[in-house]
mmCIF file of C-alpha atoms and ligand atoms in Angstrom:
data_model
loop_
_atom_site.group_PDB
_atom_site.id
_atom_site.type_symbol
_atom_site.label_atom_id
_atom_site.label_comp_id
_atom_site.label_asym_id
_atom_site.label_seq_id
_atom_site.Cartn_x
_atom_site.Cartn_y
_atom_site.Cartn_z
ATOM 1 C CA UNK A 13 25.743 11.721 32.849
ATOM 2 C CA UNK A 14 24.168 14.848 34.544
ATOM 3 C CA UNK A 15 26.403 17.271 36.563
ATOM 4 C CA UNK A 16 24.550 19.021 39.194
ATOM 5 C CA UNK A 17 25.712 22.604 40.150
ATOM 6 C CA UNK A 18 24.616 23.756 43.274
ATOM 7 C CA UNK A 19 24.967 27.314 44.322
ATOM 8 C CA UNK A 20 24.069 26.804 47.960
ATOM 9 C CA UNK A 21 23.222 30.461 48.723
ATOM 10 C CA UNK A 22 20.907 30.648 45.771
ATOM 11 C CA UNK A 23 17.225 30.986 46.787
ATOM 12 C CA UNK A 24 18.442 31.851 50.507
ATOM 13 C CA UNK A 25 19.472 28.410 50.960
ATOM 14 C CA UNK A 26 16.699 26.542 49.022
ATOM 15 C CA UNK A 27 19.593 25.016 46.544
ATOM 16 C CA UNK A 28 21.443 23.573 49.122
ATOM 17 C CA UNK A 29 18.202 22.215 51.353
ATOM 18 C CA UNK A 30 17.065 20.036 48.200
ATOM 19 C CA UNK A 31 20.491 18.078 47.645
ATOM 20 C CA UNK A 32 19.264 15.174 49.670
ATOM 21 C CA UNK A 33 16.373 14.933 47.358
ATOM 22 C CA UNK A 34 18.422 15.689 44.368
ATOM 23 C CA UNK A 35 20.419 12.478 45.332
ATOM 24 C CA UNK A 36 17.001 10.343 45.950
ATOM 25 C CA UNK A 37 15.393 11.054 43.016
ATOM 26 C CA UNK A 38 19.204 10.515 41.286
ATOM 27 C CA UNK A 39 19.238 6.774 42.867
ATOM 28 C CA UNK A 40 15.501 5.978 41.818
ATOM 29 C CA UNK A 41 16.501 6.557 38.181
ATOM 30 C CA UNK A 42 19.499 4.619 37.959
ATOM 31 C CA UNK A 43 21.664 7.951 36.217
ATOM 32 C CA UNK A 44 25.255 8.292 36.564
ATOM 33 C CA UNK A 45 25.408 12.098 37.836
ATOM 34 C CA UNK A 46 27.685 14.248 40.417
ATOM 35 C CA UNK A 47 27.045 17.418 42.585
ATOM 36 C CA UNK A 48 29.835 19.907 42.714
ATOM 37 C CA UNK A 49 28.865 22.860 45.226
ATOM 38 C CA UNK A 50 30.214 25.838 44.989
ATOM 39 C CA UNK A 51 31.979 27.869 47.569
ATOM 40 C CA UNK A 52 31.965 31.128 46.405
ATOM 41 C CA UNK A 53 30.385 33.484 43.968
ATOM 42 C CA UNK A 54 32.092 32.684 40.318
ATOM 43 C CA UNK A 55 33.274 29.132 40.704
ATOM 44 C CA UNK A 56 29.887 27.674 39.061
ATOM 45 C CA UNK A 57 31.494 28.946 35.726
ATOM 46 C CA UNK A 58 34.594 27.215 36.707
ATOM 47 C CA UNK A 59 33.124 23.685 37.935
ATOM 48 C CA UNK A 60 30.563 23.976 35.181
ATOM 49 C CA UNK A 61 33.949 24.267 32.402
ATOM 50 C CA UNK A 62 35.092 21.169 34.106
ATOM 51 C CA UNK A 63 32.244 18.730 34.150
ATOM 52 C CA UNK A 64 31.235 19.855 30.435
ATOM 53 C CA UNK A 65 34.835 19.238 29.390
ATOM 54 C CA UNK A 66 35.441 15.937 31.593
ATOM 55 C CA UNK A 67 32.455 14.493 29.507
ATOM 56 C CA UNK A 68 29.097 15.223 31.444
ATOM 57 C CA UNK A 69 26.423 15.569 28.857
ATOM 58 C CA UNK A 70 24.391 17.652 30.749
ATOM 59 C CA UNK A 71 25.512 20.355 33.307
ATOM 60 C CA UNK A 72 22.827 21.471 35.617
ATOM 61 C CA UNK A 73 22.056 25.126 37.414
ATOM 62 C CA UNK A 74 21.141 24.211 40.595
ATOM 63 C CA UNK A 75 19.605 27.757 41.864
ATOM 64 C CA UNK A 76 18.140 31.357 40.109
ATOM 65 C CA UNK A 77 19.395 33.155 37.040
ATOM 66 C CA UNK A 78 22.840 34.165 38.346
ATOM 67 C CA UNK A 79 23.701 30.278 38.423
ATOM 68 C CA UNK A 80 22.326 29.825 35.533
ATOM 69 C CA UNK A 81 24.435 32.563 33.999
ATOM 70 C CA UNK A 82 27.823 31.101 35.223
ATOM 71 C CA UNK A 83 26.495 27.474 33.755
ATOM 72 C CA UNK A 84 25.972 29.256 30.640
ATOM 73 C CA UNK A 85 29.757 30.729 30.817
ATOM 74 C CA UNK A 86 30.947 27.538 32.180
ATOM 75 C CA UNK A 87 29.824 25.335 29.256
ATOM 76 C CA UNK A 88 30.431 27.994 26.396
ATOM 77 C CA UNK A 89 32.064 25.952 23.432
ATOM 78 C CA UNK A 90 31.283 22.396 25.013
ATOM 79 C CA UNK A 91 29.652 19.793 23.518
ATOM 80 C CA UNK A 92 27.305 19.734 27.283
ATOM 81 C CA UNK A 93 23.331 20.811 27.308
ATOM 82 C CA UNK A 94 22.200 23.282 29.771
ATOM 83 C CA UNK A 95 19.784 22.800 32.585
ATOM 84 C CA UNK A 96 18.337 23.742 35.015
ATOM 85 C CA UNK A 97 17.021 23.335 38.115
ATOM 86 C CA UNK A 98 14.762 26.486 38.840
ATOM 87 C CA UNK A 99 15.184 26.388 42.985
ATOM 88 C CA UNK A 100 16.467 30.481 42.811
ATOM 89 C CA UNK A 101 14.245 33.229 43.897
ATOM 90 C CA UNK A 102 13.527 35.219 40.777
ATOM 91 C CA UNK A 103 13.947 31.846 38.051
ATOM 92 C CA UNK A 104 13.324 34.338 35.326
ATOM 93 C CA UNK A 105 15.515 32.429 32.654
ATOM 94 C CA UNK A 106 13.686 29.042 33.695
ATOM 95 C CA UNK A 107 10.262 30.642 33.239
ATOM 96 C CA UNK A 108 10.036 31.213 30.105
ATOM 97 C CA UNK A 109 10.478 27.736 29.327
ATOM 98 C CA UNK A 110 8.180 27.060 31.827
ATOM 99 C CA UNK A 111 10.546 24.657 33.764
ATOM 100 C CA UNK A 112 8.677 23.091 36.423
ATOM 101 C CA UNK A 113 9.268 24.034 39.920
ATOM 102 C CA UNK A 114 8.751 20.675 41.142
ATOM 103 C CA UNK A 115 12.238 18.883 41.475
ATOM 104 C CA UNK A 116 11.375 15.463 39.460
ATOM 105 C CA UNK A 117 9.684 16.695 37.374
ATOM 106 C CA UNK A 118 12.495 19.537 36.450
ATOM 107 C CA UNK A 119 15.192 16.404 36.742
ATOM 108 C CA UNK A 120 12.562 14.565 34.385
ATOM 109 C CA UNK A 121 13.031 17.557 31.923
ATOM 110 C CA UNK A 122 17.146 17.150 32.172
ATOM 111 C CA UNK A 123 16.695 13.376 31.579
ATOM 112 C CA UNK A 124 14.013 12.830 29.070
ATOM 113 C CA UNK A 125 13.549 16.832 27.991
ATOM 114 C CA UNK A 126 14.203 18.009 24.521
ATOM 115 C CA UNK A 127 17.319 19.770 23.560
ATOM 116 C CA UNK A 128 16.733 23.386 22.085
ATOM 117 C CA UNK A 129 19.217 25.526 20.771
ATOM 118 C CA UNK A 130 18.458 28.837 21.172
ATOM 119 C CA UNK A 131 20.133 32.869 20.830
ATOM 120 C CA UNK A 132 22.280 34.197 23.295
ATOM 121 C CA UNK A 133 24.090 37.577 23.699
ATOM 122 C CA UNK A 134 27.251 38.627 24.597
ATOM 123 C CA UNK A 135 28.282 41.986 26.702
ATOM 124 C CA UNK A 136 31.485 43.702 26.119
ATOM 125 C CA UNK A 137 32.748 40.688 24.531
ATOM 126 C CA UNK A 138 32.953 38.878 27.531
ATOM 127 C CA UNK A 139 30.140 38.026 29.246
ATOM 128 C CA UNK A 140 27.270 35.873 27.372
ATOM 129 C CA UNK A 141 23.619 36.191 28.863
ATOM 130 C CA UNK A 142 20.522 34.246 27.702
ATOM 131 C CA UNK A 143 17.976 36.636 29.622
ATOM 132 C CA UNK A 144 18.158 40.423 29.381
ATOM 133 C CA UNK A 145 20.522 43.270 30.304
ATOM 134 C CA UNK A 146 18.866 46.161 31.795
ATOM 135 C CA UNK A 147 20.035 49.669 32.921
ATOM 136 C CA UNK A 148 18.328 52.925 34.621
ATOM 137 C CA UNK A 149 15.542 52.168 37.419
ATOM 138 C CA UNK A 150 15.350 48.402 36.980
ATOM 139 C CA UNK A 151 19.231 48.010 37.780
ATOM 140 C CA UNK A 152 18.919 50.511 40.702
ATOM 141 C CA UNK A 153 16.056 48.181 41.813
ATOM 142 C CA UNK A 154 18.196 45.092 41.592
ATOM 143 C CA UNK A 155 20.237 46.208 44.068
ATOM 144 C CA UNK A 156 18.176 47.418 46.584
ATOM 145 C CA UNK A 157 16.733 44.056 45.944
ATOM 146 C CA UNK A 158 19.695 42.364 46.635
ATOM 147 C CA UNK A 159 19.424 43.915 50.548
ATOM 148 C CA UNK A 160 15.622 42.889 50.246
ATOM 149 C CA UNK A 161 16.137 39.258 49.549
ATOM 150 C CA UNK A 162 16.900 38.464 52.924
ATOM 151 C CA UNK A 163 13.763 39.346 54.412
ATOM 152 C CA UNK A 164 11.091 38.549 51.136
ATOM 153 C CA UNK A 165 10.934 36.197 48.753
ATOM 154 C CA UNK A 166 9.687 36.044 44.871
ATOM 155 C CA UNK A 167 8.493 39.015 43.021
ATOM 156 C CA UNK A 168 7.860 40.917 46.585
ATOM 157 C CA UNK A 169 11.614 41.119 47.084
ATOM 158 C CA UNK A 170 11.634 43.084 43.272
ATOM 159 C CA UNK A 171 8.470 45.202 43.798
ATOM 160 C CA UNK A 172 9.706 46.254 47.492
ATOM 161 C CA UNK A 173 12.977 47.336 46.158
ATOM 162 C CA UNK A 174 11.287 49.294 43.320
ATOM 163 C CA UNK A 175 9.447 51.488 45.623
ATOM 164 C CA UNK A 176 11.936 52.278 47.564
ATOM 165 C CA UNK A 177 13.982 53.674 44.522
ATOM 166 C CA UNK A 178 11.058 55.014 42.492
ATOM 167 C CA UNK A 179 10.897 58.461 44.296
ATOM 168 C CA UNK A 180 14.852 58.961 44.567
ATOM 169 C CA UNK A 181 15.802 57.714 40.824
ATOM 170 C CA UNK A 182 17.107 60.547 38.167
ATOM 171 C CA UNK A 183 17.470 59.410 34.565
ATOM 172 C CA UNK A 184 21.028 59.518 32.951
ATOM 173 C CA UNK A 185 22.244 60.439 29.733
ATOM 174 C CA UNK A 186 23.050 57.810 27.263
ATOM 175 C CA UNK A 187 23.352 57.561 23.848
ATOM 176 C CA UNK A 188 22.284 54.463 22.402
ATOM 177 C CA UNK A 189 23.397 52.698 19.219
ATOM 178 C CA UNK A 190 21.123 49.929 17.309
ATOM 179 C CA UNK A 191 22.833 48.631 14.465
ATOM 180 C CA UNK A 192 22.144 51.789 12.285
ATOM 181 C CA UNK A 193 20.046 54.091 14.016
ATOM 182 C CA UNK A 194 21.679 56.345 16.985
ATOM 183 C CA UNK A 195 19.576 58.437 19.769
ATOM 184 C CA UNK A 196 20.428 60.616 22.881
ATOM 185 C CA UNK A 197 18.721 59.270 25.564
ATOM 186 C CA UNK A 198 17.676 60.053 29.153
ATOM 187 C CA UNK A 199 17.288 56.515 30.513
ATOM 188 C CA UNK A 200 14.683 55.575 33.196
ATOM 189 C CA UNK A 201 14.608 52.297 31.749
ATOM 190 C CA UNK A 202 16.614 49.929 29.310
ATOM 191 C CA UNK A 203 16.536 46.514 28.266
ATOM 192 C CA UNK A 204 17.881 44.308 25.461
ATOM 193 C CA UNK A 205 17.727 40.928 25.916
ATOM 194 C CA UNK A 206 16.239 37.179 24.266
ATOM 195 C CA UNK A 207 14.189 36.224 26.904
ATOM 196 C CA UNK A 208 10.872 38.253 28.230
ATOM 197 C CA UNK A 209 11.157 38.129 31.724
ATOM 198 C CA UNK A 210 12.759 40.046 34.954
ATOM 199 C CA UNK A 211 12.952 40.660 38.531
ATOM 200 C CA UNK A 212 10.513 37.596 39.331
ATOM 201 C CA UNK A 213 8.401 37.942 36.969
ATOM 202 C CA UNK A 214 7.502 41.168 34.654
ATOM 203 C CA UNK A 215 6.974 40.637 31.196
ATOM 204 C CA UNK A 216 9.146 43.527 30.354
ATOM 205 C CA UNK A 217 10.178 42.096 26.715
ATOM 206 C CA UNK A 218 7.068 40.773 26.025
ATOM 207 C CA UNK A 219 7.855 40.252 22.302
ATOM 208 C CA UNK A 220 11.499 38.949 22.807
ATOM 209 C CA UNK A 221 12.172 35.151 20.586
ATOM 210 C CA UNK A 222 14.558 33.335 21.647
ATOM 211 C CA UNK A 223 15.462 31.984 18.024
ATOM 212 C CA UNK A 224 14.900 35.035 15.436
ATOM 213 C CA UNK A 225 18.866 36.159 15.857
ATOM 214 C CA UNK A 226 17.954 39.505 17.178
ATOM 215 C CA UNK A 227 17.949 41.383 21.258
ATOM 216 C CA UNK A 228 14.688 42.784 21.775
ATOM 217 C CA UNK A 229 15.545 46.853 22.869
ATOM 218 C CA UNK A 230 13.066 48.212 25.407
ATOM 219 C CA UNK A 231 13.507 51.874 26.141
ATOM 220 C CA UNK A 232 11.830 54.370 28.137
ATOM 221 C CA UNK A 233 13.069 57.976 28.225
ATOM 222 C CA UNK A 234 12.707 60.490 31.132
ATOM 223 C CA UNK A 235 9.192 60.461 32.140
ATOM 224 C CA UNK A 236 7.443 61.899 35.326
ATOM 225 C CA UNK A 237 7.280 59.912 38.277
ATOM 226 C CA UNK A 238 3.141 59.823 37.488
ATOM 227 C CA UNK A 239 3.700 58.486 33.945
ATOM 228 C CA UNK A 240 5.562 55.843 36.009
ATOM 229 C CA UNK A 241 3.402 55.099 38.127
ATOM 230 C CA UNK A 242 1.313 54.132 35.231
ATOM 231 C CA UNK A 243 4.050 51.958 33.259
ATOM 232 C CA UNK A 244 5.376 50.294 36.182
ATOM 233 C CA UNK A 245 1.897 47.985 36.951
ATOM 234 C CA UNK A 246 1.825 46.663 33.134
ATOM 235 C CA UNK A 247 4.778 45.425 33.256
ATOM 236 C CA UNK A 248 3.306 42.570 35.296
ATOM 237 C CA UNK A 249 1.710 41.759 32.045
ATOM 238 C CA UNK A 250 3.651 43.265 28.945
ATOM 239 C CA UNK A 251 1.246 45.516 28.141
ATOM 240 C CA UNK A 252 3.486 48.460 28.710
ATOM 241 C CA UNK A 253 4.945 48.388 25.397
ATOM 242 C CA UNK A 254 1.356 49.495 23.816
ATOM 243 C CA UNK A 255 2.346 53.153 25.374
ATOM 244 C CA UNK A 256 3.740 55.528 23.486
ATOM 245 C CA UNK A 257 6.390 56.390 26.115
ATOM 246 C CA UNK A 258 7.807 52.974 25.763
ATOM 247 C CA UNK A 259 10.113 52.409 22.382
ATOM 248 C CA UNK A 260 10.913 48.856 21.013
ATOM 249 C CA UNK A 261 13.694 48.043 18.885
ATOM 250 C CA UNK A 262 15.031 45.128 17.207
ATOM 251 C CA UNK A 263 18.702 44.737 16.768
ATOM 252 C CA UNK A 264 21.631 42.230 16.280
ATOM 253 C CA UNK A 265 23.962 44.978 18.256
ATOM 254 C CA UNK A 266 23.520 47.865 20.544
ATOM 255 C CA UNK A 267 25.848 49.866 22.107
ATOM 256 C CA UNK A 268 25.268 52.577 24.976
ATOM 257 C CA UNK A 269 27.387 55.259 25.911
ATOM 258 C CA UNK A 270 26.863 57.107 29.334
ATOM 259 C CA UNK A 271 28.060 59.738 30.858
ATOM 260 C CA UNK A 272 29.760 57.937 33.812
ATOM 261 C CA UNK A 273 29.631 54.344 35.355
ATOM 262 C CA UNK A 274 26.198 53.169 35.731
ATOM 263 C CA UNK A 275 24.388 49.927 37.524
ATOM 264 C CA UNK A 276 24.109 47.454 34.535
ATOM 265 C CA UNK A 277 22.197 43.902 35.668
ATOM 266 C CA UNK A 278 22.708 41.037 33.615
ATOM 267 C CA UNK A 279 20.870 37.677 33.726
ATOM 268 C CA UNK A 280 20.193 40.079 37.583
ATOM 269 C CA UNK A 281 23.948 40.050 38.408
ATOM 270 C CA UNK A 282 24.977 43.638 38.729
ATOM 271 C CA UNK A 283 28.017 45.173 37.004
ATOM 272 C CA UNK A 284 29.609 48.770 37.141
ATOM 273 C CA UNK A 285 29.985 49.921 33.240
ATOM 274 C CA UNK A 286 30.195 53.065 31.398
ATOM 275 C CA UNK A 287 30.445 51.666 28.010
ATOM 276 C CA UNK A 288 28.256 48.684 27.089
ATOM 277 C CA UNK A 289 28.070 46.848 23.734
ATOM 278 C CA UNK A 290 25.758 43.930 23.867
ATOM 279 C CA UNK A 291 25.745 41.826 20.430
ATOM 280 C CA UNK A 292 23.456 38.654 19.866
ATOM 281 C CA UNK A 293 24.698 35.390 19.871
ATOM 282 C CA UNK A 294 22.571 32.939 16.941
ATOM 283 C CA UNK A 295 22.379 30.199 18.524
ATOM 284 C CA UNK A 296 24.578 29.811 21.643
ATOM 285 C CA UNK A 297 23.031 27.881 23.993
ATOM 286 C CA UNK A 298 21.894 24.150 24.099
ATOM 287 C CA UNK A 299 18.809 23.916 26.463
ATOM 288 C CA UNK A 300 17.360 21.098 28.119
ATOM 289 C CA UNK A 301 13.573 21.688 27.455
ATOM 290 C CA UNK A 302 10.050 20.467 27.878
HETATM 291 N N1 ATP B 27 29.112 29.496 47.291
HETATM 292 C C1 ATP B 27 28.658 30.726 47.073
HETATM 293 N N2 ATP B 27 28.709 31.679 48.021
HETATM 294 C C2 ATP B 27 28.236 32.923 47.825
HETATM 295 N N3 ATP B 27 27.669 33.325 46.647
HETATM 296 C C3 ATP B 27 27.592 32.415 45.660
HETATM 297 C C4 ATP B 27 28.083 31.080 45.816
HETATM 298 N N4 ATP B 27 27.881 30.410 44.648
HETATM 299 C C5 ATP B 27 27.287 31.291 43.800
HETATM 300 N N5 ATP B 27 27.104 32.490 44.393
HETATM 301 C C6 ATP B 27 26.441 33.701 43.863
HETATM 302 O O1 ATP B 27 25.120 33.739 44.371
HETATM 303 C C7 ATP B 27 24.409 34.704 43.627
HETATM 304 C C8 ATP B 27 22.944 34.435 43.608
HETATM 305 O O2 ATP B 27 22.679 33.253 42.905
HETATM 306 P P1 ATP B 27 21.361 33.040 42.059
HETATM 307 O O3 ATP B 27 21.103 34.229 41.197
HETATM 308 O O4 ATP B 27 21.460 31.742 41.390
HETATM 309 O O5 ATP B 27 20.224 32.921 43.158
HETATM 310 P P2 ATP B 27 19.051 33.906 43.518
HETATM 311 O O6 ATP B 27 19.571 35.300 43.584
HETATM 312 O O7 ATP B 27 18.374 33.344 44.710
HETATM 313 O O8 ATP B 27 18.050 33.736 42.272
HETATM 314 P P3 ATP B 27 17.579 34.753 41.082
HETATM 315 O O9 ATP B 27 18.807 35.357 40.469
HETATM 316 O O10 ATP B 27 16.846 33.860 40.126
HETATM 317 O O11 ATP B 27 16.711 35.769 41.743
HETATM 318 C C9 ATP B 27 25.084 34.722 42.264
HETATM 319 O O12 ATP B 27 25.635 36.002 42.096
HETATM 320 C C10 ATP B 27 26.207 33.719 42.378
HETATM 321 O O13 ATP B 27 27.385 34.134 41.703
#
């Protein structure tokens, strides 16, 4: 039994346009499955809680990473498998599974995919993630983005945003701490996450594994706005981390103090937060896989 959830706004619509084939494709394979659509921002954690406790084996993201991060929520604890249906506009969480974008073929996945347990993390104790957490310029771009993704679509809406905050952005003081080691910090940019990749598309943990029990830490201290024009590009690739400017950490917990509330994105959803402590999670999430 598959449970389908459908964030309608997610992909500007693109979630809610492919229901019709959903149920098609549903009817050709002879599954016993139900869509629950949400109506506002939150309840896929609550309808995804239900179907995983009312017995549905498999609970479905229908839309980008922010579904697939109330899913993840929803089902925390359950017996029920994760999918996903990658029809979003970023689908960072999806991609590094490489998901297929075709819808058959990612139902295909849900019915006759393998189930892999991989690492999550959890923020603050309350939130768990399976992609990254990021602070300094790449938050400040997700939410410019968010006003972009109504005109642009795919890693355009992300690289857009970014230019528009490049010139304005002023690092803030943080001090980090990574299991053992502590450093003062003047963030432009910081990730920790399990996954590699972000804002459609950059590779910016290129080394992250999804099964070695540790976040992959990504920092980048106050640079000039030339040495960042110069990061920014590889990032396409993951081939920024070969720069001396950019640090990489492992760690099973890291904790950042800043000086005052700062934009935090998680899994791209952005939070407010001043103090952040972001632990891995061996082993939290059951994944329907290729
Ligand atoms: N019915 C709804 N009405 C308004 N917002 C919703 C509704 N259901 C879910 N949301 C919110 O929509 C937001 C965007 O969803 P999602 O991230 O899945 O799509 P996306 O932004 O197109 O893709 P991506 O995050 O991969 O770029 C999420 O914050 C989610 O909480």
């Amino acid at each position: 039994m598959i449970a389908f959830i459908v964030n309608p706004v997610a992909g500007g619509g693109r979630a809610y346009r492919k229901i019709p084939e959903i149920r098609r494709i549903m009817k050709k394979k002879l599954i016993d499955y139900k869509i629950f659509i949400t109506k506002y921002a939150g309840e896929g954690k609550i309808l995804a809680r239900k179907a995983a406790l009312s017995g549905f084996k498999v609970v479905a993201a229908v839309g980008g990473d922010g579904t697939v991060l109330e899913v993840v929520n929803g089902i925390k604890g359950t017996q029920a498998v994760l999918g996903i249906i990658p029809v979003g506009t970023g689908n960072d969480f999806a991609r590094f599974f490489h998901i297929p974008k075709k819808l058959e073929k990612a139902i295909d996945v849900l019915i006759m995919g393998n189930i892999k347990i991989i690492d999550g993390a959890v923020i603050n104790d309350i939130l768990t993630f399976g992609n990254i957490t990021s602070t300094g310029i790449a938050s400040e771009t997700a939410a410019m983005a968010v006003r972009f993704k109504k005109f642009l679509s795919g890693i355009w809406v992300y690289l857009s945003a970014l230019l528009n905050v490049l010139f304005k952005y002023k690092p803030y003081s943080v001090k980090i701490k990574m299991d053992d080691k502590e450093l003062n910090r003047e963030i432009t940019i910081f990730a920790a996450g399990v996954l590699s990749y972000y804002g459609g598309g950059l590779k910016l943990l290129p080394g992250a594994d999804p099964n070695d029990g540790y976040l992959d830490v990504m920092i980048v201290d106050k640079i000039s706005k030339i040495k960042l024009l110069v990061l920014l590009p590889l990032v396409l690739f993951g081939t920024h981390t070969k720069l001396k400017i950019v640090e990489v950490y492992r760690a099973k917990k890291v904790e950042i103090e800043a000086d005052r509330e700062v934009p935090v994105t998680v899994d791209g959803e952005i939070l407010y937060i001043k103090n952040l402590e972001i632990k891995v999670e061996k082993d939290a999430i059951k994944l329907c896989t290729l």
